[in-house]
CSV table of C-alpha atoms in Angstrom, one decimal:
chain,number,residue,atom,x,y,z
A,1,MET,CA,-82.1,21.9,-51.3
A,2,THR,CA,-80.1,24.0,-49.6
A,3,LEU,CA,-77.3,23.2,-47.4
A,4,SER,CA,-76.5,25.1,-43.2
A,5,SER,CA,-73.2,27.0,-43.1
A,6,SER,CA,-72.6,25.6,-40.1
A,7,GLY,CA,-73.9,23.0,-37.9
A,8,PRO,CA,-75.7,19.6,-38.3
A,9,GLU,CA,-75.6,19.1,-42.3
A,10,LEU,CA,-79.1,19.7,-42.6
A,11,PHE,CA,-81.5,19.7,-45.8
A,12,ASP,CA,-84.7,21.0,-46.3
A,13,ILE,CA,-87.1,19.5,-48.8
A,14,GLN,CA,-90.1,21.1,-49.5
A,15,GLU,CA,-92.6,17.9,-50.3
A,16,ASP,CA,-93.5,16.8,-53.4
A,17,THR,CA,-97.6,16.3,-53.4
A,18,ARG,CA,-97.0,13.7,-56.8
A,19,ASP,CA,-98.4,10.8,-56.9
A,20,ILE,CA,-95.5,8.5,-57.6
A,21,GLU,CA,-95.9,5.3,-59.4
A,22,HIS,CA,-93.7,2.9,-56.9
A,23,PRO,CA,-91.1,1.0,-59.5
A,24,VAL,CA,-91.8,-2.8,-57.4
A,25,PHE,CA,-95.3,-2.8,-56.2
A,26,HIS,CA,-98.9,-0.8,-56.9
A,27,VAL,CA,-98.5,1.5,-54.5
A,28,LYS,CA,-98.0,5.0,-55.2
A,29,TYR,CA,-95.7,7.0,-52.3
A,30,ARG,CA,-94.7,10.7,-51.6
A,31,SER,CA,-91.5,12.0,-51.5
A,32,ASN,CA,-89.6,12.6,-47.7
A,33,SER,CA,-90.8,16.4,-46.9
A,34,THR,CA,-87.0,16.1,-44.4
A,35,GLY,CA,-84.0,14.5,-43.8
A,36,THR,CA,-80.7,14.7,-42.7
A,37,LEU,CA,-77.1,13.3,-43.9
A,38,GLU,CA,-76.0,11.4,-41.8
A,39,SER,CA,-79.8,9.6,-42.0
A,40,LEU,CA,-78.9,8.8,-45.8
A,41,GLN,CA,-75.9,7.3,-45.3
A,42,ASP,CA,-78.0,5.5,-42.9
A,43,VAL,CA,-79.9,3.8,-45.9
A,44,PRO,CA,-78.1,0.5,-47.2
A,45,ASP,CA,-77.1,0.3,-50.8
A,46,LYS,CA,-78.9,-2.9,-50.7
A,47,LEU,CA,-83.1,-3.4,-49.5
A,48,PRO,CA,-84.5,-6.6,-47.9
A,49,VAL,CA,-86.7,-7.9,-50.6
A,50,ILE,CA,-89.6,-9.8,-49.4
A,51,LYS,CA,-91.9,-11.8,-50.4
A,52,ILE,CA,-95.4,-11.3,-49.1
A,53,LEU,CA,-98.2,-14.3,-49.8
A,54,GLY,CA,-101.4,-14.3,-49.1
A,55,THR,CA,-104.5,-16.3,-48.1
A,56,GLY,CA,-107.3,-14.5,-47.9
A,57,GLY,CA,-109.5,-14.1,-44.0
A,58,THR,CA,-110.7,-10.9,-42.4
A,59,ILE,CA,-107.9,-8.4,-43.4
A,60,ALA,CA,-109.0,-9.2,-47.4
A,61,SER,CA,-112.7,-8.6,-46.6
A,62,LYS,CA,-115.1,-6.1,-47.5
A,63,GLY,CA,-118.9,-5.4,-45.4
A,64,SER,CA,-121.7,-3.7,-47.1
A,65,THR,CA,-121.1,-1.5,-44.3
A,66,ALA,CA,-119.0,0.9,-42.6
A,67,PHE,CA,-120.2,-0.2,-39.5
A,68,GLN,CA,-119.9,-4.1,-40.5
A,69,THR,CA,-117.9,-6.4,-38.8
A,70,ALA,CA,-119.6,-9.8,-38.4
A,71,GLY,CA,-120.9,-11.2,-42.4
A,72,TYR,CA,-119.0,-10.0,-44.0
A,73,HIS,CA,-116.9,-11.9,-47.2
A,74,VAL,CA,-113.5,-12.0,-48.6
A,75,ASP,CA,-113.7,-10.7,-51.6
A,76,LEU,CA,-109.5,-8.8,-51.5
A,77,THR,CA,-106.8,-10.1,-53.6
A,78,ILE,CA,-102.8,-9.0,-52.3
A,79,GLU,CA,-102.5,-6.9,-54.4
A,80,HIS,CA,-105.4,-5.0,-52.8
A,81,LEU,CA,-104.8,-5.0,-50.0
A,82,ILE,CA,-100.6,-4.0,-50.7
A,83,SER,CA,-101.8,-0.3,-52.9
A,84,THR,CA,-103.8,0.0,-49.2
A,85,ILE,CA,-99.9,0.5,-47.0
A,86,PRO,CA,-98.1,3.5,-46.4
A,87,ASP,CA,-94.7,3.4,-49.0
A,88,LEU,CA,-92.2,1.3,-47.6
A,89,SER,CA,-89.7,2.5,-50.4
A,90,SER,CA,-87.0,3.4,-48.2
A,91,THR,CA,-87.5,-0.3,-46.3
A,92,CYS,CA,-88.1,-3.0,-48.3
A,93,GLU,CA,-88.8,-4.1,-51.8
A,94,LEU,CA,-91.8,-6.3,-52.4
A,95,HIS,CA,-92.4,-9.4,-54.2
A,96,PHE,CA,-96.5,-10.8,-53.6
A,97,GLU,CA,-98.7,-13.7,-54.5
A,98,GLN,CA,-102.0,-15.2,-53.8
A,99,VAL,CA,-101.8,-17.9,-52.8
A,100,PHE,CA,-105.3,-19.0,-52.5
A,101,ASN,CA,-108.1,-16.8,-50.9
A,102,LEU,CA,-110.0,-18.2,-48.1
A,103,ASP,CA,-111.6,-17.7,-45.0
A,104,SER,CA,-109.4,-19.1,-42.8
A,105,LYS,CA,-111.6,-21.5,-41.1
A,106,GLU,CA,-111.8,-23.4,-45.2
A,107,ILE,CA,-108.3,-24.1,-44.6
A,108,THR,CA,-107.9,-27.7,-44.7
A,109,THR,CA,-104.8,-29.9,-44.6
A,110,LYS,CA,-103.9,-28.8,-48.3
A,111,GLU,CA,-104.0,-25.7,-48.6
A,112,LEU,CA,-102.0,-25.2,-45.5
A,113,LEU,CA,-99.2,-27.6,-47.1
A,114,GLU,CA,-99.3,-25.2,-50.2
A,115,LEU,CA,-98.1,-22.8,-47.8
A,116,LYS,CA,-95.7,-24.2,-46.4
A,117,ALA,CA,-94.5,-25.2,-49.9
A,118,LYS,CA,-95.0,-21.8,-51.3
A,119,THR,CA,-92.7,-20.2,-47.5
A,120,GLN,CA,-89.9,-21.9,-48.2
A,121,GLU,CA,-89.8,-21.3,-52.4
A,122,ALA,CA,-90.5,-18.0,-51.1
A,123,LEU,CA,-87.8,-17.8,-48.0
A,124,ASP,CA,-84.9,-20.2,-51.1
A,125,ASN,CA,-85.3,-16.9,-52.8
A,126,HIS,CA,-86.3,-13.6,-50.3
A,127,ASP,CA,-85.2,-11.7,-47.0
A,128,GLY,CA,-88.1,-12.3,-45.3
A,129,VAL,CA,-91.6,-13.8,-45.7
A,130,VAL,CA,-95.0,-12.0,-44.9
A,131,ILE,CA,-98.3,-14.3,-45.2
A,132,THR,CA,-101.4,-12.7,-44.7
A,133,HIS,CA,-103.8,-14.8,-43.0
A,134,GLY,CA,-106.8,-14.9,-41.4
A,135,THR,CA,-107.4,-14.3,-37.7
A,136,ASP,CA,-109.4,-17.3,-35.8
A,137,THR,CA,-106.6,-20.1,-37.6
A,138,CYS,CA,-103.6,-17.5,-37.9
A,139,GLU,CA,-102.2,-19.7,-34.2
A,140,GLU,CA,-102.2,-23.2,-35.8
A,141,THR,CA,-100.4,-22.3,-39.2
A,142,ALA,CA,-98.4,-20.7,-37.8
A,143,PHE,CA,-97.3,-23.5,-35.5
A,144,PHE,CA,-97.3,-26.0,-38.0
A,145,LEU,CA,-94.8,-24.0,-40.1
A,146,GLU,CA,-92.2,-23.3,-36.7
A,147,ALA,CA,-91.9,-27.4,-37.1
A,148,THR,CA,-91.4,-27.9,-40.4
A,149,LEU,CA,-88.9,-24.8,-42.6
A,150,ASP,CA,-86.3,-24.6,-42.7
A,151,PHE,CA,-85.5,-20.5,-42.3
A,152,LYS,CA,-81.9,-20.6,-43.0
A,153,ASP,CA,-81.8,-17.6,-40.4
A,154,LYS,CA,-84.3,-15.7,-42.3
A,155,PRO,CA,-88.3,-13.8,-40.4
A,156,VAL,CA,-91.3,-15.3,-41.4
A,157,VAL,CA,-94.2,-12.9,-39.9
A,158,ILE,CA,-97.8,-14.1,-40.5
A,159,CYS,CA,-100.6,-10.6,-40.0
A,160,GLY,CA,-104.6,-10.4,-40.5
A,161,SER,CA,-106.7,-8.4,-39.3
A,162,MET,CA,-110.0,-8.3,-37.3
A,163,ARG,CA,-111.8,-5.7,-39.1
A,164,PRO,CA,-112.9,-6.3,-42.6
A,165,SER,CA,-111.1,-3.5,-44.9
A,166,THR,CA,-114.6,-2.3,-45.5
A,167,SER,CA,-114.9,-0.8,-41.5
A,168,VAL,CA,-114.1,2.6,-39.6
A,169,SER,CA,-110.7,2.6,-38.4
A,170,ALA,CA,-109.6,-0.5,-40.5
A,171,ASP,CA,-106.9,-2.3,-38.6
A,172,GLY,CA,-105.7,-4.1,-42.4
A,173,PRO,CA,-103.8,-1.9,-43.6
A,174,SER,CA,-101.6,-0.6,-40.7
A,175,ASN,CA,-100.7,-4.0,-39.0
A,176,LEU,CA,-100.3,-4.7,-43.6
A,177,TYR,CA,-96.9,-2.8,-42.7
A,178,GLN,CA,-95.9,-3.5,-39.4
A,179,ALA,CA,-95.0,-6.5,-40.6
A,180,CYS,CA,-93.7,-5.7,-44.1
A,181,VAL,CA,-91.3,-3.6,-42.0
A,182,VAL,CA,-91.0,-6.1,-39.0
A,183,ALA,CA,-89.8,-8.5,-41.6
A,184,ALA,CA,-87.2,-6.0,-43.2
A,185,ASP,CA,-85.9,-6.5,-39.8
A,186,LYS,CA,-82.2,-7.7,-39.1
A,187,GLN,CA,-83.3,-8.8,-35.4
A,188,SER,CA,-85.8,-11.2,-36.9
A,189,CYS,CA,-83.5,-12.8,-38.1
A,190,GLY,CA,-83.3,-16.3,-35.8
A,191,ARG,CA,-86.9,-16.0,-33.9
A,192,GLY,CA,-89.3,-18.6,-35.9
A,193,VAL,CA,-92.8,-17.4,-37.1
A,194,LEU,CA,-93.8,-14.3,-36.0
A,195,VAL,CA,-97.3,-13.2,-35.4
A,196,THR,CA,-98.2,-9.5,-35.8
A,197,LEU,CA,-101.2,-7.5,-34.8
A,198,ASN,CA,-101.2,-4.3,-32.9
A,199,ASP,CA,-98.2,-3.4,-32.5
A,200,LYS,CA,-97.8,-6.4,-30.5
A,201,ILE,CA,-95.4,-9.4,-32.1
A,202,GLY,CA,-95.6,-12.6,-30.6
A,203,SER,CA,-94.0,-15.6,-31.0
A,204,GLY,CA,-95.7,-18.1,-34.1
A,205,TYR,CA,-96.0,-20.9,-31.3
A,206,TYR,CA,-97.8,-19.8,-28.3
A,207,ILE,CA,-99.4,-17.5,-29.3
A,208,THR,CA,-103.3,-18.2,-29.6
A,209,LYS,CA,-106.8,-16.1,-30.9
A,210,SER,CA,-108.3,-15.0,-27.0
A,211,ASP,CA,-111.0,-12.3,-28.4
A,212,ALA,CA,-113.3,-13.2,-30.9
A,213,ASN,CA,-113.7,-9.4,-31.3
A,214,SER,CA,-111.0,-7.1,-30.3
A,215,LEU,CA,-108.7,-6.1,-31.6
A,216,ASP,CA,-106.1,-6.7,-29.0
A,217,SER,CA,-107.0,-10.7,-29.3
A,218,PHE,CA,-103.9,-12.1,-29.8
A,219,LYS,CA,-101.7,-13.2,-26.5
A,220,SER,CA,-99.1,-14.8,-24.6
A,221,LEU,CA,-100.3,-14.5,-21.4
A,222,GLY,CA,-98.1,-17.4,-19.9
A,223,HIS,CA,-95.2,-16.9,-22.2
A,224,GLY,CA,-95.4,-13.3,-23.0
A,225,TYR,CA,-94.6,-11.4,-26.9
A,226,LEU,CA,-91.1,-11.1,-28.1
A,227,GLY,CA,-91.8,-7.5,-28.4
A,228,ASN,CA,-93.6,-4.0,-29.8
A,229,PHE,CA,-93.8,-1.2,-32.8
A,230,VAL,CA,-93.7,1.3,-32.5
A,231,ASN,CA,-93.0,4.8,-34.3
A,232,ASN,CA,-92.3,2.5,-36.9
A,233,GLU,CA,-89.7,1.1,-34.6
A,234,VAL,CA,-89.0,-2.6,-34.4
A,235,HIS,CA,-88.7,-3.5,-30.7
A,236,TYR,CA,-87.5,-6.8,-29.4
A,237,TYR,CA,-87.5,-6.9,-25.8
A,238,PHE,CA,-85.1,-10.4,-26.2
A,239,PRO,CA,-82.4,-11.7,-28.1
A,240,PRO,CA,-83.3,-13.8,-30.8
A,241,VAL,CA,-84.1,-17.7,-30.0
A,242,HIS,CA,-86.3,-20.1,-31.1
A,243,PRO,CA,-88.9,-21.8,-28.4
A,244,THR,CA,-87.9,-24.3,-25.9
A,245,GLY,CA,-89.1,-27.9,-27.1
A,246,ARG,CA,-89.7,-26.9,-31.4
A,247,MET,CA,-89.3,-29.8,-32.7
A,248,SER,CA,-88.1,-29.2,-36.7
A,249,PHE,CA,-90.2,-32.8,-38.6
A,250,LYS,CA,-89.0,-32.9,-42.8
A,251,THR,CA,-91.3,-32.0,-45.8
A,252,SER,CA,-89.8,-35.1,-47.8
A,253,LEU,CA,-93.0,-37.0,-45.1
A,254,PHE,CA,-95.5,-35.1,-46.1
A,255,ASP,CA,-97.8,-36.5,-49.4
A,256,ASN,CA,-100.2,-33.8,-49.9
A,257,THR,CA,-102.2,-35.3,-46.2
A,258,LEU,CA,-101.9,-36.0,-43.3
A,259,PRO,CA,-103.5,-37.9,-40.3
A,260,GLU,CA,-106.1,-38.1,-38.8
A,261,VAL,CA,-106.1,-36.3,-35.2
A,262,ILE,CA,-109.5,-34.5,-33.5
A,263,ILE,CA,-110.5,-32.4,-30.7
A,264,LEU,CA,-113.1,-33.2,-28.0
A,265,TYR,CA,-113.9,-30.4,-25.9
A,266,ALA,CA,-114.7,-32.4,-21.8
A,267,HIS,CA,-117.5,-31.0,-19.8
A,268,GLN,CA,-120.1,-32.3,-17.1
A,269,SER,CA,-121.9,-35.3,-17.5
A,270,PHE,CA,-118.9,-35.8,-20.6
A,271,ASN,CA,-120.9,-38.6,-23.2
A,272,ASN,CA,-117.8,-41.5,-23.7
A,273,ASP,CA,-119.3,-42.5,-26.3
A,274,LEU,CA,-117.9,-40.4,-28.3
A,275,ILE,CA,-114.4,-41.4,-27.8
A,276,LYS,CA,-115.6,-45.2,-29.1
A,277,LEU,CA,-117.2,-43.0,-32.5
A,278,ALA,CA,-114.0,-40.9,-32.8
A,279,VAL,CA,-111.8,-44.3,-32.4
A,280,GLU,CA,-114.1,-47.5,-34.3
A,281,GLN,CA,-116.1,-45.0,-36.7
A,282,ILE,CA,-114.1,-42.6,-38.0
A,283,LYS,CA,-110.6,-44.0,-37.7
A,284,VAL,CA,-109.0,-41.2,-36.2
A,285,ALA,CA,-104.9,-42.0,-35.5
A,286,GLY,CA,-104.7,-39.3,-32.3
A,287,ILE,CA,-107.7,-37.7,-29.9
A,288,VAL,CA,-106.4,-34.7,-28.5
A,289,MET,CA,-108.9,-33.6,-24.8
A,290,ALA,CA,-109.7,-30.3,-24.2
A,291,THR,CA,-109.5,-31.3,-20.1
A,292,MET,CA,-111.1,-28.9,-17.0
A,293,GLY,CA,-108.4,-27.6,-15.9
A,294,ALA,CA,-105.5,-29.1,-15.8
A,295,GLY,CA,-105.7,-32.5,-17.2
A,296,SER,CA,-109.1,-33.3,-15.1
A,297,LEU,CA,-111.4,-36.0,-17.3
A,298,SER,CA,-113.6,-37.6,-15.0
A,299,ASP,CA,-112.8,-41.2,-13.7
A,300,ASN,CA,-114.6,-42.3,-16.1
A,301,THR,CA,-113.7,-41.2,-18.7
A,302,ASN,CA,-109.4,-41.3,-17.6
A,303,GLU,CA,-110.3,-45.4,-17.3
A,304,TYR,CA,-112.6,-45.1,-21.1
A,305,LEU,CA,-109.8,-43.7,-22.3
A,306,GLY,CA,-106.6,-45.5,-20.9
A,307,ASN,CA,-108.9,-49.3,-21.6
A,308,LEU,CA,-109.5,-48.0,-25.4
A,309,SER,CA,-105.8,-46.6,-26.3
A,310,ALA,CA,-104.4,-49.3,-24.8
A,311,LYS,CA,-106.8,-52.1,-26.8
A,312,TYR,CA,-105.8,-50.3,-30.4
A,313,GLY,CA,-102.6,-48.4,-29.3
A,314,LEU,CA,-104.3,-44.9,-29.2
A,315,PRO,CA,-102.2,-42.1,-28.4
A,316,ILE,CA,-104.5,-39.6,-26.0
A,317,ILE,CA,-103.3,-36.3,-25.6
A,318,TYR,CA,-104.3,-34.2,-22.3
A,319,SER,CA,-104.4,-30.2,-23.1
A,320,LYS,CA,-106.4,-27.8,-21.7
A,321,ARG,CA,-109.5,-25.7,-22.0
A,322,SER,CA,-108.2,-23.1,-20.2
A,323,MET,CA,-105.9,-20.9,-22.4
A,324,ASP,CA,-103.4,-20.1,-20.0
A,325,GLY,CA,-101.6,-22.9,-17.9
A,326,MET,CA,-100.5,-26.9,-18.6
A,327,VAL,CA,-100.9,-29.7,-18.5
A,328,PRO,CA,-98.1,-31.6,-16.7
A,329,ARG,CA,-97.3,-35.3,-16.0
A,330,GLY,CA,-98.4,-34.5,-11.9
A,331,SER,CA,-101.7,-34.7,-13.8
A,332,MET,CA,-101.7,-38.0,-15.4
A,333,PRO,CA,-103.5,-40.8,-13.8
A,334,LYS,CA,-101.8,-42.6,-12.3
A,335,LYS,CA,-103.0,-46.7,-13.9
A,336,ASN,CA,-103.4,-47.8,-17.9
A,337,ASN,CA,-101.9,-44.7,-18.8
A,338,THR,CA,-99.4,-46.6,-21.4
A,339,HIS,CA,-100.7,-44.1,-24.7
A,340,LEU,CA,-101.8,-41.1,-21.8
A,341,ILE,CA,-99.8,-37.6,-22.5
A,342,ALA,CA,-100.1,-35.0,-21.3
A,343,GLY,CA,-99.7,-31.7,-23.5
A,344,GLY,CA,-97.7,-29.2,-21.3
A,345,TYR,CA,-97.9,-25.6,-22.2
A,346,LEU,CA,-99.5,-26.6,-25.8
A,347,ASN,CA,-103.6,-25.5,-25.7
A,348,PRO,CA,-105.6,-28.2,-27.6
A,349,GLN,CA,-105.6,-27.0,-31.4
A,350,LYS,CA,-101.6,-26.6,-31.0
A,351,SER,CA,-101.3,-29.9,-29.6
A,352,ARG,CA,-103.4,-31.7,-32.6
A,353,ILE,CA,-100.9,-30.3,-34.8
A,354,LEU,CA,-97.8,-31.9,-32.6
A,355,LEU,CA,-99.4,-35.0,-32.7
A,356,GLN,CA,-100.1,-35.2,-36.7
A,357,LEU,CA,-96.8,-34.6,-36.8
A,358,CYS,CA,-95.6,-37.4,-34.8
A,359,LEU,CA,-97.7,-40.0,-36.4
A,360,ASN,CA,-97.2,-38.8,-39.7
A,361,ALA,CA,-93.2,-39.1,-39.3
A,362,GLY,CA,-93.7,-43.0,-38.1
A,363,MET,CA,-93.0,-42.6,-34.3
A,364,ASP,CA,-94.2,-44.7,-31.3
A,365,ILE,CA,-95.7,-43.8,-28.6
A,366,LYS,CA,-92.2,-43.0,-26.6
A,367,ARG,CA,-91.6,-40.9,-28.4
A,368,ILE,CA,-94.8,-39.2,-29.3
A,369,ARG,CA,-93.9,-39.0,-25.0
A,370,LYS,CA,-90.7,-37.7,-26.2
A,371,ALA,CA,-92.1,-35.0,-28.0
A,372,PHE,CA,-94.0,-32.8,-26.4
A,373,ARG,CA,-91.9,-33.5,-23.1
A,374,GLY,CA,-91.0,-30.0,-24.7
A,375,VAL,CA,-93.5,-28.5,-23.7
A,376,TYR,CA,-92.9,-29.7,-20.2
A,377,GLY,CA,-95.4,-32.5,-21.0
A,378,GLY,CA,-95.3,-36.2,-21.6
């Protein structure tokens, strides 16, 4: 190493091309080629310790060819995924655990509760948590964790990928790397669950999968992104804050199950017998309607829902088919509406989870309505 005699104290390090075994996880990295004494002084004495929880999904999948982007299968563990990401030795210390290894369409309440318990345990013993997850139901897991975790002012970051690991330009390694950097950044504290893919950082409370195929799939149109990842830097647009209306539900109330709530998708010539079947045969505890427009259902369906919900004391949430926008209270039926609740800004899948949590907490219809007023529904 040679120090310059004048100007900034710069030093040159010849690039070391030898592979070095990472001391914490199974990644090989190489020494940096240049640096400054000032940059060395910026490195903290103790790096943040980040726990990665693997759950499967496309990010852990392999296809039969480099061009297959459909019909692939989950085949990689979290240890395999970590071995694909760049050097993080100056950013954080990584621990990892495989919670389960499933396509996210196979995740049930059982796996959701298990992941919640593992995430809480990781928060209790680490500085942040990263969860690898399938993109198909990522937004549901993110919303559930947002409502049930004791964050202890620590970041929880969910990432995934739209292409399998074997695909040309697979996005998984980059997304996982970015999630780890985001979780290790102090700016990420106090923001709840974050979802980071394709250089974007969004709130798990509102973000949703908007495209079945594109890399730039996760959007939060009306609410915006929280930040961006550029040139290995984490940029936030706003100071830390949790989403408006966020409720916290105690974990002690969970008993390996949640009340049965289903989603019915409204359309022209909707068959009201589906509602009767759900209530009288399936014995659901609540229904979410994916309505047309901002809470629109036919007069006949509105009347049917009003009568049936009042008879069985069943909460009915009016959500919307469209990705953006909301269902305001002003859109609700004006008659026989004692158990009909506007879903506000929540989409059907997130409305379902909030209703499940409310019912599991033993809330009556008045308190459930108040919970949805937090997202400008009710």
